[in-house]
Coordinates of C-alpha atoms and ligand atoms in Angstrom, one line a residue:
X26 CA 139.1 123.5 265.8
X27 CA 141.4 125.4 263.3
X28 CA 143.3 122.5 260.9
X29 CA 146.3 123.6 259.1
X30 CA 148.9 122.1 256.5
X31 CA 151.8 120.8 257.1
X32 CA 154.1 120.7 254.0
X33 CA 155.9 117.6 253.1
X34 CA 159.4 118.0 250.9
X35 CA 159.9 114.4 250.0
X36 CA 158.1 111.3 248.5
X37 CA 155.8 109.1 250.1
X38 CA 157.8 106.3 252.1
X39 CA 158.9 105.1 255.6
X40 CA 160.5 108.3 256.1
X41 CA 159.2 112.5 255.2
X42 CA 160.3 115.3 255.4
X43 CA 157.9 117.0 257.2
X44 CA 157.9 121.0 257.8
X45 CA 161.8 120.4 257.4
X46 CA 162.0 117.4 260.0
X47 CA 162.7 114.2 258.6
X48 CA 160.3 111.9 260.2
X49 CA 159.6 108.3 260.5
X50 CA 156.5 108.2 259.1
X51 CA 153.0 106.0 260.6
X52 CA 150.4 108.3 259.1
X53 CA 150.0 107.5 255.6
X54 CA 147.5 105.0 254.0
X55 CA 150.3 103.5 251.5
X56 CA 150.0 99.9 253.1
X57 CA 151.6 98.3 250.7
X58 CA 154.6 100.6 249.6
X59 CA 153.4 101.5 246.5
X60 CA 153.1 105.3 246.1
X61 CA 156.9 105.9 246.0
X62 CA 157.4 102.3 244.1
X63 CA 159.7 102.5 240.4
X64 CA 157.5 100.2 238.6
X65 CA 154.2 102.9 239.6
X66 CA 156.4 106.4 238.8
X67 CA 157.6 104.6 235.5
X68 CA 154.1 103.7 234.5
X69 CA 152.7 107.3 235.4
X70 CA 155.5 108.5 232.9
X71 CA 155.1 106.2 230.3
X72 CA 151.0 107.1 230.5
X73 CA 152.2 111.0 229.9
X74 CA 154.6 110.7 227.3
X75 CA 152.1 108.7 225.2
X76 CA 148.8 110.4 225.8
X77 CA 149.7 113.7 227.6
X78 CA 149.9 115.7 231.1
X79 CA 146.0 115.8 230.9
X80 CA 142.8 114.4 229.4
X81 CA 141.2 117.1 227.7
X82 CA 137.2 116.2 229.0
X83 CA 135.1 114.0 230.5
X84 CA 135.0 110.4 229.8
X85 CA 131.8 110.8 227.9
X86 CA 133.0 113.5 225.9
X87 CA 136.5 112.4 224.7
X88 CA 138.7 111.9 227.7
X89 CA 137.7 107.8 227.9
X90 CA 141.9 107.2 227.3
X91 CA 143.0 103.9 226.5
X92 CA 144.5 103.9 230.1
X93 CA 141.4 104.4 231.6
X94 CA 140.1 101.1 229.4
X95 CA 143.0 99.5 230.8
X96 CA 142.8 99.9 234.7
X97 CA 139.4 99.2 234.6
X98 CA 139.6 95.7 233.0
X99 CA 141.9 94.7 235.6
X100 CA 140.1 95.9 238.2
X101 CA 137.5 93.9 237.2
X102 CA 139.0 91.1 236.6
X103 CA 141.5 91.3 240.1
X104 CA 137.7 92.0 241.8
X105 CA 136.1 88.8 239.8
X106 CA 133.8 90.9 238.6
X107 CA 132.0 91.4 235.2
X108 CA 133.0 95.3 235.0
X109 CA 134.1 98.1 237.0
X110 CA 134.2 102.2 236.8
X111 CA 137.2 104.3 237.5
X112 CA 136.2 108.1 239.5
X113 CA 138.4 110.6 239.8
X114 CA 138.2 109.7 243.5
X115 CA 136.9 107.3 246.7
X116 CA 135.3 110.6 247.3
X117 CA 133.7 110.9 244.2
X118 CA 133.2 107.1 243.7
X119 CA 130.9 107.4 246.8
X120 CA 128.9 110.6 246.3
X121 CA 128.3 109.4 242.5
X122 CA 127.0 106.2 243.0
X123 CA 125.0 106.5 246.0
X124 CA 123.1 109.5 244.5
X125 CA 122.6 107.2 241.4
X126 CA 121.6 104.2 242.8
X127 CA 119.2 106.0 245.4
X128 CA 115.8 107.5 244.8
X129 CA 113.8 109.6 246.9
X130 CA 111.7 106.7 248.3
X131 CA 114.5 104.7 248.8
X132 CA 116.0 103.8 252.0
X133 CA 119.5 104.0 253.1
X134 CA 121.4 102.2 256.5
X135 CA 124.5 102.9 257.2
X136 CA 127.0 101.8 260.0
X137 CA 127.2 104.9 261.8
X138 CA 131.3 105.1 261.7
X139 CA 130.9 105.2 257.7
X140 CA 133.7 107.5 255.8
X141 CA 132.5 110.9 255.6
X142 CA 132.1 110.1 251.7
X143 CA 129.5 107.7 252.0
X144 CA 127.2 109.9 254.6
X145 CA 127.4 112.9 252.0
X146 CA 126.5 110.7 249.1
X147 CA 123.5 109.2 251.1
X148 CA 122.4 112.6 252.4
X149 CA 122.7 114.4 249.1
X150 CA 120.7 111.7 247.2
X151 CA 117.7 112.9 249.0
X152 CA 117.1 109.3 250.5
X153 CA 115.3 108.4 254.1
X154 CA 118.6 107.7 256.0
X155 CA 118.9 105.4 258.9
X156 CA 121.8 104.7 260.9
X157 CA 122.6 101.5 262.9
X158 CA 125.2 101.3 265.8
X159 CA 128.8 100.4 265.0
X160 CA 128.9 97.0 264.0
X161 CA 125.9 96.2 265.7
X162 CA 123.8 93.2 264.0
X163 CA 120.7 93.8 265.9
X164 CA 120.6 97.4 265.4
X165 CA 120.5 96.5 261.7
X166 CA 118.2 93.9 262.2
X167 CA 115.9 96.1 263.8
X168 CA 115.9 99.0 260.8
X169 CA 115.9 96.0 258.4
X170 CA 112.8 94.8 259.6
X171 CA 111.4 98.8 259.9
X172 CA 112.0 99.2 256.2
X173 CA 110.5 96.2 255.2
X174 CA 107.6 97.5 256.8
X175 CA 107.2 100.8 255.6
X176 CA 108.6 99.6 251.9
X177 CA 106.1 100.6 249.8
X178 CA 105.6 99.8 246.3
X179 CA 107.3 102.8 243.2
X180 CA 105.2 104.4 241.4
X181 CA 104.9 102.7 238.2
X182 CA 106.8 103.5 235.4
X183 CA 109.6 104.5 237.4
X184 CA 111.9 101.6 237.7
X185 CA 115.1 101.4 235.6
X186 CA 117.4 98.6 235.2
X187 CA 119.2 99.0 238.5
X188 CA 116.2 100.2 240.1
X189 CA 113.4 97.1 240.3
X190 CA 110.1 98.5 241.4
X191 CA 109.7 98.5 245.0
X192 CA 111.4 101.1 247.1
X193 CA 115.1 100.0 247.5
X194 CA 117.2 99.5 251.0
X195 CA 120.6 99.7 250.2
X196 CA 122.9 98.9 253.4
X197 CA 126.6 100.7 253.1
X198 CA 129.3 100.0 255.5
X199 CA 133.1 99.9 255.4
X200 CA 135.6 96.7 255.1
X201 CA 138.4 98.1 257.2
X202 CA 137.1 101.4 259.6
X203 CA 139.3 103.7 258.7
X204 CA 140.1 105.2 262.2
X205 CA 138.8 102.4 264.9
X206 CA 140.5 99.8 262.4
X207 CA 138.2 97.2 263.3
X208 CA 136.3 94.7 260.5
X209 CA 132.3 94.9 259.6
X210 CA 131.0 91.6 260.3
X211 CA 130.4 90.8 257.2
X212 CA 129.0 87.6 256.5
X213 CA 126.3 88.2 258.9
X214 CA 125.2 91.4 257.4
X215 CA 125.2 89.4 254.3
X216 CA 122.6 87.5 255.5
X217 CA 120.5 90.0 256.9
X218 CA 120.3 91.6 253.9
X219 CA 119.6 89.3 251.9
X220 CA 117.1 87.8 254.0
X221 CA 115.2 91.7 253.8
X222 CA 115.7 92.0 250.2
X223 CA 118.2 94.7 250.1
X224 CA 121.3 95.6 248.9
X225 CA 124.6 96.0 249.7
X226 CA 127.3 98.7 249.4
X227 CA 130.9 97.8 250.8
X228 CA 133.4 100.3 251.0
X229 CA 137.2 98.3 251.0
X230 CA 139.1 101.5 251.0
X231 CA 141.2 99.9 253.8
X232 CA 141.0 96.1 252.8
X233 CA 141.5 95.9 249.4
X234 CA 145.3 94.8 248.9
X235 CA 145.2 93.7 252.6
X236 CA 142.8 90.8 253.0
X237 CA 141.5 87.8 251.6
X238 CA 143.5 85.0 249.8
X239 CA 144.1 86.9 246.4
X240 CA 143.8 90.4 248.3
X241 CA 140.6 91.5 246.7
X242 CA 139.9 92.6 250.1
X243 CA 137.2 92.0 253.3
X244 CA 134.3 90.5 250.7
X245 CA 136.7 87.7 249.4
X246 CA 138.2 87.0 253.0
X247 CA 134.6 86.0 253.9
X248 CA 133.8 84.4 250.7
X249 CA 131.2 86.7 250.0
X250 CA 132.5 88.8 246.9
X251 CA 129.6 87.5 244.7
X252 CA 127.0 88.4 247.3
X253 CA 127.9 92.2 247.6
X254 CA 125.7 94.2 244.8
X255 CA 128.2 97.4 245.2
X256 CA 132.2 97.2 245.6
X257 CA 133.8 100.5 246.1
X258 CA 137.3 101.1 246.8
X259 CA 140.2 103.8 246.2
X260 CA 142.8 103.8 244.2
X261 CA 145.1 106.2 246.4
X262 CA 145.9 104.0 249.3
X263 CA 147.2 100.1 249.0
X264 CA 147.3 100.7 244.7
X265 CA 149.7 103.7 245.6
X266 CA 148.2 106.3 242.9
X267 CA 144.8 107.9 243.1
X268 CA 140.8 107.7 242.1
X269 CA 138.1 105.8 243.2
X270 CA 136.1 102.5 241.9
X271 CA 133.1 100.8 241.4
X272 CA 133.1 97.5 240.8
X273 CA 130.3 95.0 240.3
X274 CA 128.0 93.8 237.4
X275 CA 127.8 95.3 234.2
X276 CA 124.4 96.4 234.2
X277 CA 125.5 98.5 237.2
X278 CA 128.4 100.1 235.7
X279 CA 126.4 101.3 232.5
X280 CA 124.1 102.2 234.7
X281 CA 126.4 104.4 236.7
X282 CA 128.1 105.7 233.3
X283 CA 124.8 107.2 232.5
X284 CA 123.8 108.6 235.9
X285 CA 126.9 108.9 238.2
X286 CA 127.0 113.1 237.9
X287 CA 130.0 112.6 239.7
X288 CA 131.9 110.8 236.8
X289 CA 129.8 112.1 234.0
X290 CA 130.3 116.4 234.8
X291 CA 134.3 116.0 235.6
X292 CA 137.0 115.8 233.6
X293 CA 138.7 111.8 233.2
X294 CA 141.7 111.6 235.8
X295 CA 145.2 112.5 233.9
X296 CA 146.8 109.6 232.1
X297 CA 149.3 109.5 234.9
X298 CA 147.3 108.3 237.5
X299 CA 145.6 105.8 235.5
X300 CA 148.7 104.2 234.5
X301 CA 150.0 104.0 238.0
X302 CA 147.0 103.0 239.1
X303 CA 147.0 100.2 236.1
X304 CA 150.6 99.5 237.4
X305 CA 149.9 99.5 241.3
X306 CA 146.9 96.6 240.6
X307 CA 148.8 94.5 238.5
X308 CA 151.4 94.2 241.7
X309 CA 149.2 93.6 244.0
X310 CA 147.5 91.0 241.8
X311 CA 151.4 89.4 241.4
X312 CA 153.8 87.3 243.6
X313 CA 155.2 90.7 244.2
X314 CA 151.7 91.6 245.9
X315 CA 151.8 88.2 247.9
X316 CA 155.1 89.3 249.5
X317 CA 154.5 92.9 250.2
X318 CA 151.2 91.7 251.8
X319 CA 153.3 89.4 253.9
X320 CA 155.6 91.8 254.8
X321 CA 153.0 94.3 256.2
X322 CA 150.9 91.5 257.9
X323 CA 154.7 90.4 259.7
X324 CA 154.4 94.4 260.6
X325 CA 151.6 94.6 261.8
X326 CA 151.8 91.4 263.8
X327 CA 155.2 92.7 265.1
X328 CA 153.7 96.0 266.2
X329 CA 150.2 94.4 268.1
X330 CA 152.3 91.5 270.0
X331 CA 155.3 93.8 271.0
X332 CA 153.5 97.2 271.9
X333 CA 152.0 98.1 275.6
X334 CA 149.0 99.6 275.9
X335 CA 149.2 102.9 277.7
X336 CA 147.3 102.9 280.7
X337 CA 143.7 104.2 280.6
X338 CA 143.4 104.2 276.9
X339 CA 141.9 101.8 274.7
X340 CA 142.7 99.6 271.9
X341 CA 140.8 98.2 269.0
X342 CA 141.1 94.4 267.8
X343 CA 142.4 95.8 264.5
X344 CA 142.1 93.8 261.5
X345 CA 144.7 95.1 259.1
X346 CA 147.2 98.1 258.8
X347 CA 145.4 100.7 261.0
X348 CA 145.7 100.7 264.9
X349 CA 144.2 103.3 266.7
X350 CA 144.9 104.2 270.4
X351 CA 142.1 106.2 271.8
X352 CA 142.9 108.5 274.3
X353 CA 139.7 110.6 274.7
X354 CA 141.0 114.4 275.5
X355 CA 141.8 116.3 272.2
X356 CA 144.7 117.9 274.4
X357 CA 146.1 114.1 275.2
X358 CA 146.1 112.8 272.1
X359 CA 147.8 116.2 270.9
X360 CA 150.2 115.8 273.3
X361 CA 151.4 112.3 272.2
X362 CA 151.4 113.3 268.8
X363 CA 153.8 116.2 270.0
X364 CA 155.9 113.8 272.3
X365 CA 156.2 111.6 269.5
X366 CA 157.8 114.1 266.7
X367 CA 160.2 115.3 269.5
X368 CA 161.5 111.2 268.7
X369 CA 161.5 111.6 265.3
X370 CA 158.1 110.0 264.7
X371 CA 155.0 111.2 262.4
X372 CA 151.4 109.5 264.0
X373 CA 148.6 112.6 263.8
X374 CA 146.1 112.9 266.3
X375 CA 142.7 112.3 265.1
X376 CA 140.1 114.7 266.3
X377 CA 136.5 115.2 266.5
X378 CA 134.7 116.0 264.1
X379 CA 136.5 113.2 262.2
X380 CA 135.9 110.8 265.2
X381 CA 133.3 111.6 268.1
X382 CA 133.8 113.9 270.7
X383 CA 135.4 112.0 273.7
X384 CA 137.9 109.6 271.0
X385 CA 140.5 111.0 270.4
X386 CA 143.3 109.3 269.3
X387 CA 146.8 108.7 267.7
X388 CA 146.3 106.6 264.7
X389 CA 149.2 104.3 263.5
X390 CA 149.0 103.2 260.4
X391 CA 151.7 100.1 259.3
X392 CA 153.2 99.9 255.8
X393 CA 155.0 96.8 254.2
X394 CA 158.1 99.7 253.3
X395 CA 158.0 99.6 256.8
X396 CA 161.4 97.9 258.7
X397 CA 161.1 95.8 261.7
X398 CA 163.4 97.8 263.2
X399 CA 161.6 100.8 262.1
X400 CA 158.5 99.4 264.3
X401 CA 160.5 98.7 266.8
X402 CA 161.6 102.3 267.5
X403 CA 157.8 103.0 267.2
X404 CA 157.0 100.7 269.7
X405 CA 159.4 101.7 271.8
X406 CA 158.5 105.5 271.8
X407 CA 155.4 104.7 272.7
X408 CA 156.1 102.2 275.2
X409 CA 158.4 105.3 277.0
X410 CA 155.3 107.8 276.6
X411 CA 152.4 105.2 278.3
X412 CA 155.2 105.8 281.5
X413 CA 155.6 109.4 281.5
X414 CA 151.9 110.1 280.2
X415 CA 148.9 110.1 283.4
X416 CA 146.1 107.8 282.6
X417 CA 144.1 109.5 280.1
X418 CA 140.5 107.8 280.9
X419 CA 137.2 108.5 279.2
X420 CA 134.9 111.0 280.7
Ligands
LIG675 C1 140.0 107.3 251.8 C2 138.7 106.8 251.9 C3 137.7 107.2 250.9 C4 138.0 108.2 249.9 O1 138.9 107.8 248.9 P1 139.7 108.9 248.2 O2 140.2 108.2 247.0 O3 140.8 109.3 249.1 O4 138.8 110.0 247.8 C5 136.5 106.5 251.0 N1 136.2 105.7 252.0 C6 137.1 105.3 252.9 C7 136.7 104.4 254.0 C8 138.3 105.9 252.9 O5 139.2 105.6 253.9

């Protein structure tokens, strides 16, 4: 499959211009409205005019800005935390730390619908890789119990701070999927893996902002944000600017600092995106937060009671902004993607190899900038395509 760019002429928002067309717009990850907000473009310009358009090296050599400092002692303190590391991206925030954390002997599990970011990292860190089906507690259970086995004891003399002696299993799965939308059961794969002795990575690229009582994400929704050893997230989707994190104890972060090649052998994100960044947690940590997460959960509840589900296709229980509706053929879910910019609507199709062969899919992703009657006209777009569209069914 050949992928090209479509170019966008306008801010991120409810409405872009795309390839000239101005579309209403239920592809983007901005859940909470923040990429286009004032209060993030003022602090991005505030962050240049005092330190600069770029950062001039790494953060080891001299590119640790004050900003930097800033955004991640808030993000620790927003996560509860005792510390947290800022990465030029989720990407990078992945790839760094698993290929830190993991040795050779090591094992790694992941739910097989992980983020594309997390299966590189595990791959390239050289450790035995295991993969459990979606969601699926027995599946876990049954590699859990495997690894325990076959967990040997580390040669001595290699075990650092993070690393105990012992081969590690470190489980990684995701909050929020980011295109089947549905949650990781979470407290029960926090008992699993604490009951085997491993550890465990949680990805809330799609949560954090989203969930929980103070919006820290899937972890605190479960009451289990002091049971997860590794908290990543993004800072490019409900915080509205861009980078990665790691957030959990301190001897983990100075860990990382000193063996994350990802963060140590790249230059420190420009002081712009730190300070919106800085800016974008500090609303979602505020009453301002509270209401824009209202206002997206009075979206999304809008969008799941009022729309029909096409005929033949199927929908995930989501839980949060991203609702997928699988259609199987590449060439269906192309052609609702088509029908729906002839309305005036922007939902990609999602194609293999970023979901599996056979799943293809429109994926609608809900914003708090979002109107209700914005949804509406979404709903009832695709309400008029399930009618003039033949049953797309599995094969
Ligand atoms: C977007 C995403 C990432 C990567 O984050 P970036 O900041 O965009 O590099 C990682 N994991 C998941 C689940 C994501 O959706």
């Amino acid at each position: 499959m050949h992928r090209v760019l479509r170019r966008v002429d306008s801010a991120p928002g409810p409405r872009i211009v795309l390839e000239g067309r101005s579309l209403l717009n239920f592809a983007a990850n901005d859940y909470l409205g923040l990429a286009g907000d004032a209060a993030l473009r003022e602090a991005a310009i505030r962050a240049v005019e005092k330190y600069g358009a770029g950062s001039g090296a790494s953060r080891l050599i001299c590119g640790s800005l004050a900003p930097h400092h800033e955004l991640e002692e808030a993000l620790a303190s927003f996560k509860r935390v005792e510390a947290a590391l800022t990465f030029s991206s989720g990407y990078a925030a992945a790839v760094g730390t698993l290929c830190a954390v993991l040795e050779k002997d090591d094992i790694v599990i992941l739910d097989k619908l992980v983020h594309a970011s997390i299966v590189d990292g595990a791959r390239l860190s050289g450790a035995k890789l295991r993969v459990f089906d979606h969601n699926d507690l027995s599946d876990l259970e049954r590699i859990l119990r495997w690894a325990d086995q076959t967990r040997g004891k580390r040669a001595p003399g290699t075990s650092a701070g993070v690393n105990p002696p012992g081969r590690r299993v470190l489980v990684v799965t995701e909050s929020i999927f980011s295109m089947d939308g549905d949650a990781a059961p979470l407290r029960e794969i926090v008992e699993l893996k604490d009951r085997y002795g491993a550890w465990l990575m949680l990805d809330e690229a799609h949560a954090t902002g989203i969930l929980g009582p103070n919006r820290l994400g899937l972890a605190e929704a479960c009451g289990a944000g002091d049971r997860v050893e590794i908290q990543m997230g993004t800072l490019g989707k409900a915080f509205g600017a861009s980078g990665g994190y790691i957030a959990g104890s301190r001897v983990l972060i100075e860990f990382l600092i000193n063996r994350a090649r990802s963060f140590i052998f790249s230059t420190a994100p420009v002081p712009a995106a730190a300070g919106a960044a800085l800016a974008g947690v500090e609303i979602v940590r505020s009453q301002r937060g509270e209401e824009l997460c209202a206002r997206l959960w009075e979206r999304i509840e809008q969008f799941a009671n009022g729309s029909e589900q096409p005929t033949g296709t199927r929908r995930i229980t989501p839980a949060g902004a991203i609702h997928p509706i699988i259609l199987g053929a590449e060439e269906v879910a192309l052609t609702f993607a088509e029908s729906l910019r002839d309305r005036g609507i922007y939902a990609p199709a999602i194609r293999y190899p970023t979901v599996a062969r056979g799943q293809a899919r429109l994926r609608i992703s809900l914003s708090a900038a979002h109107s209700q009657a914005d949804v509406e006209v979404l709903i009832a777009a695709l309400d008029e395509l399930a009618h003039t569209h033949a049953p797309a069914r599995e094969t």
